[in-house]
Structures are given as C-alpha cells and as structure tokens.
Amino acid sequence: MKNFLDNYIVMHLCKVEAGFPSPADNYIEEKLNIEEYLIKNKESTFLVKAAGESMLNVGIFPGDILVVDRSLEVKNQSIVIASINGDLTVKRISQKNKLGEIYLQSENIDYPDIKLNEESNIMIWGIVTHSIHHLT
C-alpha cells in the first residue's frame, strides 16, 4: 500500500463531457496525490471493503473500497461504519422524525432501517468519506 500512496498521478483539470466534448476548454495539468485527495487525517483513516447491497442507491456497491475517517463528527445524514453486536455495517445515520428517533438507514428499500435506542449495542467506527468503485 505504501508504494501506491507515494505515487502521483497526472490529473487533467478539465471537464469530461458525457455528451460532446468542447474544443474550447483549457487543459491544465498538475499532479494529484491520491493519498492527499482521499485521506485528510492519515492517523484516523482506514479502508474497508463493502459487501451486500443495502447501500446501492447512494453508490456503494459490493466490492467497493470505503475510505473511513474516525476523526470526523457524526452528523445527521452521515454515512457511517457501525458495529452492531460485533458485526460491521455501512449505513446512513438518520433522524427521521421530530421525536428525535435515530436510525441506521439503508439506501435500498429491500433492506430495513435499524432504530437505535438505549439498549442498542452499536458503536460508530467512523464516517465514510469516499467509495472507490471499479468500472470494469
């Protein structure tokens, strides 16, 4: 992993049109350090591999590598890695009503949300900041 993170990749600072390209765009090149782009706090960041389909509608697919930062504050609508009775899951933290009820929300209607309460044995491990997804 160290060799990968030390490599810089040339980044072309231009828009990539999904339709027809514009010949008038200015193309500026710079080097992009993948580690600096993906990781803001190295000491508190870790990677996990996604499994399952509960977060498909937010763009997290089975096999994706998730970048997780433990130093970030959990807020309403944060996507988090949580430990539920010792099992890790990725879900969205959601306050769904005015009663203050908090849920771990799936982003796929085929998977139920998990209501948190005082008896819940849940620990938040960190906030998902990026999902690395293969297109091939």
XYZ file of C-alpha atoms in Angstrom:
136
model
C 0.000 0.000 0.000
C 2.882 2.385 0.765
C 4.141 2.308 -2.850
C 0.674 3.080 -4.201
C 0.163 6.012 -1.859
C 3.546 7.526 -2.750
C 2.692 7.647 -6.447
C 1.366 10.749 -8.042
C -0.973 10.556 -11.000
C -1.240 13.266 -13.641
C -4.628 14.933 -13.443
C -6.048 16.920 -16.345
C -8.052 19.804 -14.911
C -10.839 19.864 -17.423
C -14.439 18.818 -17.511
C -15.082 15.476 -19.144
C -18.363 15.759 -21.010
C -20.605 12.740 -21.161
C -22.019 14.218 -24.376
C -19.939 16.069 -26.952
C -16.520 17.444 -25.963
C -15.795 21.163 -26.178
C -12.597 22.034 -28.087
C -12.534 25.443 -26.345
C -11.715 24.089 -22.859
C -8.345 24.998 -21.392
C -6.377 21.963 -20.325
C -4.136 22.440 -17.319
C -2.116 19.553 -15.977
C -0.997 19.029 -12.416
C -0.028 16.041 -10.348
C -2.625 14.643 -7.994
C -1.517 12.700 -4.934
C -4.191 10.063 -4.396
C -3.425 9.833 -0.681
C -3.822 13.586 -0.167
C -7.064 13.570 -2.155
C -8.681 10.649 -0.328
C -7.188 10.940 3.154
C -7.364 14.132 5.220
C -6.258 12.630 8.551
C -3.925 9.681 7.982
C -3.750 8.600 11.636
C -7.513 8.180 11.933
C -8.342 6.837 8.464
C -8.790 3.210 7.465
C -10.153 1.251 4.492
C -12.868 -1.403 4.429
C -14.370 -3.458 1.621
C -18.130 -3.141 1.132
C -20.297 -6.248 0.989
C -24.021 -6.576 0.396
C -26.462 -4.342 -1.442
C -28.048 -2.222 1.300
C -26.344 0.996 0.124
C -26.742 0.712 -3.662
C -28.827 3.886 -4.017
C -26.018 6.015 -2.606
C -23.468 4.417 -4.952
C -21.832 1.898 -2.614
C -21.617 -1.493 -4.320
C -20.307 -4.899 -3.208
C -16.522 -4.924 -3.505
C -16.101 -1.139 -3.277
C -13.292 0.098 -1.043
C -14.611 2.597 1.506
C -12.365 5.295 2.973
C -13.382 5.837 6.599
C -12.278 8.719 8.839
C -12.671 8.207 12.600
C -11.841 11.858 13.402
C -14.952 13.346 11.790
C -18.018 14.252 13.829
C -21.100 12.130 13.176
C -23.951 14.305 11.915
C -27.472 13.643 10.696
C -27.229 12.033 7.226
C -23.570 10.965 7.668
C -22.732 7.626 6.078
C -21.006 5.600 8.767
C -19.359 2.306 9.518
C -21.111 0.930 12.594
C -20.574 -2.148 14.713
C -23.856 -3.852 15.617
C -23.342 -6.665 18.119
C -19.804 -7.056 16.764
C -20.759 -7.095 13.062
C -19.701 -4.174 10.859
C -22.183 -2.467 8.549
C -22.297 0.674 6.422
C -25.437 2.788 6.864
C -26.656 6.380 6.897
C -27.352 7.993 10.298
C -30.835 9.464 10.041
C -33.064 11.370 12.430
C -36.426 10.605 10.838
C -38.931 12.499 12.962
C -39.408 15.292 15.475
C -39.256 12.815 18.363
C -35.509 12.588 17.878
C -35.556 8.913 16.931
C -32.325 7.943 15.214
C -31.950 5.143 12.691
C -29.202 3.413 10.783
C -30.788 3.792 7.362
C -30.226 1.560 4.357
C -30.102 3.101 0.894
C -32.043 0.241 -0.673
C -35.750 -0.292 0.062
C -35.187 -4.063 0.209
C -33.262 -3.621 3.486
C -34.891 -2.434 6.723
C -33.637 0.505 8.743
C -32.366 -0.124 12.265
C -33.862 2.011 15.029
C -31.343 2.991 17.693
C -32.300 3.003 21.351
C -30.599 2.813 24.738
C -30.401 -0.987 24.523
C -28.751 -0.941 21.094
C -25.281 -2.444 21.165
C -23.988 -0.134 18.431
C -20.657 1.638 18.103
C -19.853 4.091 15.291
C -16.386 3.377 13.897
C -16.163 6.349 11.540
C -17.566 8.387 8.668
C -17.308 7.110 5.079
C -15.669 9.878 3.047
C -15.121 8.115 -0.295
C -16.105 4.965 -2.129
C -13.587 3.559 -4.605
C -15.507 1.699 -7.289
C -14.178 -0.345 -10.225
C -15.979 0.284 -13.504
C -14.685 -2.834 -15.235
